[in-house]
């Protein structure tokens, strides 16, 4: 069989621990035999990040700006324990945070739906994609414990020195206070990423805030979305036959539970944090969730939503068998290949990605799966495979 030829390289960001092991198996068994794979390789494994003072992460993000499409393996975000384990020079920041800051993107997370793994919510027939704003609000807050009576005010001092004050509360006793902020530019980027992704994936877009209570803060989010939509996207949405729908956050939650899925749900930072865990657990498993960072400039970075699966890796190092789910990592690769094919006008890449997705899902639907799925499946007589066996089973299906 002739291999599919690529034009532009994908930015390949390798990672850590068990997912690094899966990464190589996926390339060797599922990609290299079929594609003349062109990538520009960046090793974001913690050792290399430490060795390069994390410059490698910045280089990888810049390469994504150059080529437009990246695929990323899960990486360790260092904490105190990792400092000792890897003898780190510094507690390097989360690579995802660094990349997101450089690409100015929004993260979209979507469950991978397959026969045999049913969502707990009976009426959910199609995936719900969550778009979480990744800047500001309570994640960049300033807080104070108020020890006793006194006044708390918000003060804005303009560059020319004029002041604008607003009373938060005249405390008669002790209490707490919190200041949060967001930026017009960041909210506009968020809105553009959401509208662009809705067009890309041909799905309706929902957005919700608490604008009835927060008449300036949340209302600004609502207004910016409305304005960007009217000016830049309304016609495109009409042409594509999709809709933009705004409602209150509590109404959105109620509708999501009663709906059948198949839309994108854009959330403010905190709502997205909370709701993405709810949606992913309700759909079955974190190992069946894809994640893509979409920048308003049209750069894409695909990855799995889960981490490096550290516990499995330690077992692997001891020579024990692991049954680690590679589905989300496979889908990260197919997402990136499909987008590359689309941008370069190589339909064969997209067709290959579709076939690999289908081979992966058919393997599970036939009852061959890793342990995490075997524990929650509604299928009977399942065959539990180890990490390598599952990938080989997918390869067999793909070749057929
Ligand atoms: P994790 O790697 O997502 O794993 C947590 C647990 O979830 C695992 O121990 C495993 O449960 C289960 N699990 C997750 N993915 C699985 C898969 N593909 N197949 C089977 N089971 C899976 O989270 P973590 O242990 O909290 O974090 C480990 C490292 O990953 C940390 O250093 C963290 O910084 C990093 N991390 C990276 C990213 C990223 O790069 N995007 C995201 C999150 C975390 P059992 O052990 O019960 O089988
Ligand atoms: Mg969370």
Coordinates of C-alpha atoms in Angstrom, one line a residue, residues 99-322:
X99 CA 1.3 27.4 25.3
X100 CA -2.2 28.8 26.0
X101 CA -0.7 32.1 27.0
X102 CA 1.3 32.3 23.8
X103 CA -1.4 31.2 21.4
X104 CA -4.2 33.1 23.3
X105 CA -6.6 30.2 22.8
X106 CA -9.7 28.7 24.1
X107 CA -9.9 25.0 25.1
X108 CA -12.7 22.9 23.7
X109 CA -13.3 19.5 25.3
X110 CA -15.5 16.8 23.8
X111 CA -16.4 13.3 24.9
X112 CA -15.7 10.4 22.5
X113 CA -19.0 8.6 22.3
X114 CA -19.0 4.9 21.6
X115 CA -21.5 2.0 21.7
X116 CA -21.2 0.2 25.0
X117 CA -20.2 3.2 27.1
X118 CA -23.5 5.0 27.7
X119 CA -23.8 8.4 29.4
X120 CA -25.5 8.5 32.8
X121 CA -27.8 11.1 31.4
X122 CA -30.2 8.9 29.4
X123 CA -31.3 11.5 26.9
X124 CA -27.8 12.5 25.8
X125 CA -27.4 11.1 22.3
X126 CA -24.6 13.3 21.0
X127 CA -21.5 14.7 22.5
X128 CA -21.6 18.0 24.4
X129 CA -18.5 20.1 23.7
X130 CA -17.4 22.4 26.5
X131 CA -15.6 25.7 25.7
X132 CA -13.9 27.2 28.8
X133 CA -12.7 30.8 28.9
X134 CA -9.1 30.4 30.2
X135 CA -8.4 33.9 31.6
X136 CA -9.3 35.8 34.7
X137 CA -12.3 36.0 37.0
X138 CA -11.8 34.1 40.3
X139 CA -8.6 32.5 38.9
X140 CA -6.9 35.9 39.1
X141 CA -8.6 37.2 42.2
X142 CA -7.5 39.4 45.1
X143 CA -9.0 38.4 48.4
X144 CA -9.0 39.9 51.9
X145 CA -10.3 38.7 55.2
X146 CA -12.0 41.6 56.9
X147 CA -11.3 41.4 60.6
X148 CA -13.8 43.9 61.9
X149 CA -16.0 47.0 61.2
X150 CA -14.9 49.2 58.4
X151 CA -15.5 50.2 54.8
X152 CA -14.4 48.3 51.6
X153 CA -14.5 50.2 48.3
X154 CA -13.5 49.6 44.7
X155 CA -11.3 52.3 43.5
X156 CA -10.4 52.9 39.8
X157 CA -7.6 55.4 39.3
X158 CA -7.4 56.5 35.6
X159 CA -4.0 57.4 34.1
X160 CA -4.8 61.1 34.5
X161 CA -5.3 60.5 38.2
X162 CA -9.1 60.9 38.3
X163 CA -10.8 58.5 40.7
X164 CA -13.9 56.5 40.5
X165 CA -15.2 54.8 43.7
X166 CA -17.9 52.4 44.5
X167 CA -18.8 51.0 48.0
X168 CA -18.5 47.3 48.2
X169 CA -19.7 47.1 51.8
X170 CA -19.8 49.0 55.1
X171 CA -18.8 46.2 57.4
X172 CA -20.4 46.3 60.9
X173 CA -18.4 43.1 61.9
X174 CA -15.9 40.7 60.3
X175 CA -16.3 39.2 56.9
X176 CA -14.5 38.4 53.6
X177 CA -14.1 40.3 50.3
X178 CA -12.9 39.4 46.8
X179 CA -11.9 41.4 43.7
X180 CA -11.9 39.9 40.3
X181 CA -11.3 41.2 36.8
X182 CA -11.4 40.4 33.1
X183 CA -10.2 42.0 29.9
X184 CA -12.2 43.1 26.9
X185 CA -9.5 41.7 24.5
X186 CA -9.6 38.3 26.2
X187 CA -13.4 38.1 26.2
X188 CA -13.3 39.1 22.5
X189 CA -10.8 36.4 21.7
X190 CA -12.8 33.8 23.6
X191 CA -15.9 34.8 21.6
X192 CA -14.1 34.6 18.3
X193 CA -12.6 31.2 19.1
X194 CA -16.1 29.9 20.1
X195 CA -17.8 31.2 16.9
X196 CA -14.9 29.9 14.7
X197 CA -15.1 26.4 16.3
X198 CA -18.8 26.3 15.9
X199 CA -18.5 26.9 12.2
X200 CA -15.6 24.4 12.0
X201 CA -17.5 21.6 13.6
X202 CA -20.9 22.6 12.4
X203 CA -22.6 22.8 15.8
X204 CA -24.8 25.3 17.5
X205 CA -23.2 27.5 20.1
X206 CA -24.7 28.2 23.6
X207 CA -23.4 30.8 25.9
X208 CA -24.6 31.6 29.4
X209 CA -23.7 34.0 32.3
X210 CA -25.5 35.4 35.3
X211 CA -26.1 38.8 33.7
X212 CA -29.4 39.4 35.6
X213 CA -27.5 39.6 38.9
X214 CA -24.1 40.8 37.6
X215 CA -25.4 43.7 35.5
X216 CA -22.0 45.1 34.5
X217 CA -19.5 42.3 34.8
X218 CA -21.4 39.4 33.4
X219 CA -23.5 41.6 31.2
X220 CA -20.2 42.8 29.5
X221 CA -19.5 39.2 28.5
X222 CA -23.0 38.9 27.0
X223 CA -22.7 42.2 25.1
X224 CA -19.2 41.3 23.7
X225 CA -20.5 38.0 22.4
X226 CA -23.5 39.6 20.9
X227 CA -21.4 42.4 19.2
X228 CA -18.8 40.0 17.8
X229 CA -21.5 37.7 16.6
X230 CA -23.6 40.5 14.8
X231 CA -20.5 42.0 13.2
X232 CA -18.4 39.0 12.2
X233 CA -20.4 35.8 12.3
X234 CA -24.1 36.2 11.9
X235 CA -24.1 35.7 8.1
X236 CA -21.7 32.8 8.3
X237 CA -23.9 31.1 10.9
X238 CA -27.0 31.6 8.7
X239 CA -25.2 30.2 5.7
X240 CA -24.0 27.1 7.7
X241 CA -27.5 26.6 9.2
X242 CA -26.3 26.8 12.8
X243 CA -27.4 29.1 15.6
X244 CA -26.0 31.1 18.5
X245 CA -28.1 31.0 21.6
X246 CA -27.6 33.0 24.8
X247 CA -29.4 32.3 28.0
X248 CA -28.9 32.5 31.8
X249 CA -26.5 30.0 33.3
X250 CA -29.1 28.3 35.5
X251 CA -31.4 28.0 32.5
X252 CA -28.5 26.6 30.4
X253 CA -27.8 23.9 33.1
X254 CA -31.5 22.8 33.1
X255 CA -31.6 22.7 29.3
X256 CA -28.3 20.8 29.0
X257 CA -29.7 18.1 31.3
X258 CA -32.8 17.8 29.3
X259 CA -31.3 18.2 25.8
X260 CA -29.8 15.5 23.6
X261 CA -26.4 17.1 23.1
X262 CA -24.7 17.9 19.9
X263 CA -23.8 21.5 20.6
X264 CA -21.0 23.6 22.0
X265 CA -21.4 25.1 25.5
X266 CA -19.3 28.2 26.1
X267 CA -18.7 28.8 29.7
X268 CA -17.0 31.5 31.8
X269 CA -13.8 30.3 33.5
X270 CA -15.4 29.0 36.7
X271 CA -18.5 27.6 35.1
X272 CA -16.2 25.8 32.6
X273 CA -14.0 24.3 35.3
X274 CA -17.0 22.9 37.2
X275 CA -19.1 21.9 34.2
X276 CA -16.4 20.1 32.2
X277 CA -15.8 17.7 35.1
X278 CA -19.6 17.1 35.3
X279 CA -20.0 16.6 31.6
X280 CA -16.9 14.3 31.2
X281 CA -17.9 12.1 34.1
X282 CA -21.4 11.8 33.0
X283 CA -20.2 10.7 29.5
X284 CA -18.2 7.9 31.1
X285 CA -14.5 8.5 31.4
X286 CA -11.7 11.1 31.3
X287 CA -9.8 8.7 29.1
X288 CA -12.5 9.2 26.5
X289 CA -12.3 13.0 26.2
X290 CA -10.4 15.0 23.6
X291 CA -9.2 18.5 24.0
X292 CA -8.3 21.1 21.4
X293 CA -6.9 24.6 21.9
X294 CA -8.2 26.9 19.2
X295 CA -6.7 30.4 18.9
X296 CA -8.5 33.3 17.5
X297 CA -5.8 33.5 14.8
X298 CA -6.6 30.0 13.6
X299 CA -3.9 27.9 15.3
X300 CA -4.9 24.5 16.6
X301 CA -3.4 22.2 19.2
X302 CA -4.8 18.8 19.8
X303 CA -4.4 16.6 22.9
X304 CA -6.0 14.1 25.3
X305 CA -7.8 15.6 28.3
X306 CA -6.2 13.3 30.8
X307 CA -2.8 13.5 32.4
X308 CA 0.3 11.3 32.1
X309 CA -1.3 8.4 34.0
X310 CA 1.6 8.2 36.5
X311 CA 0.4 5.2 38.5
X312 CA 0.3 3.0 35.4
X313 CA 3.8 4.3 34.4
X314 CA 5.3 3.2 37.7
X315 CA 3.8 -0.2 37.2
X316 CA 5.2 -0.3 33.6
X317 CA 8.7 0.6 35.0
X318 CA 8.4 -2.4 37.4
X319 CA 7.8 -4.6 34.4
X320 CA 4.2 -5.1 35.2
X321 CA 1.4 -5.2 32.6
X322 CA -0.6 -2.0 32.1

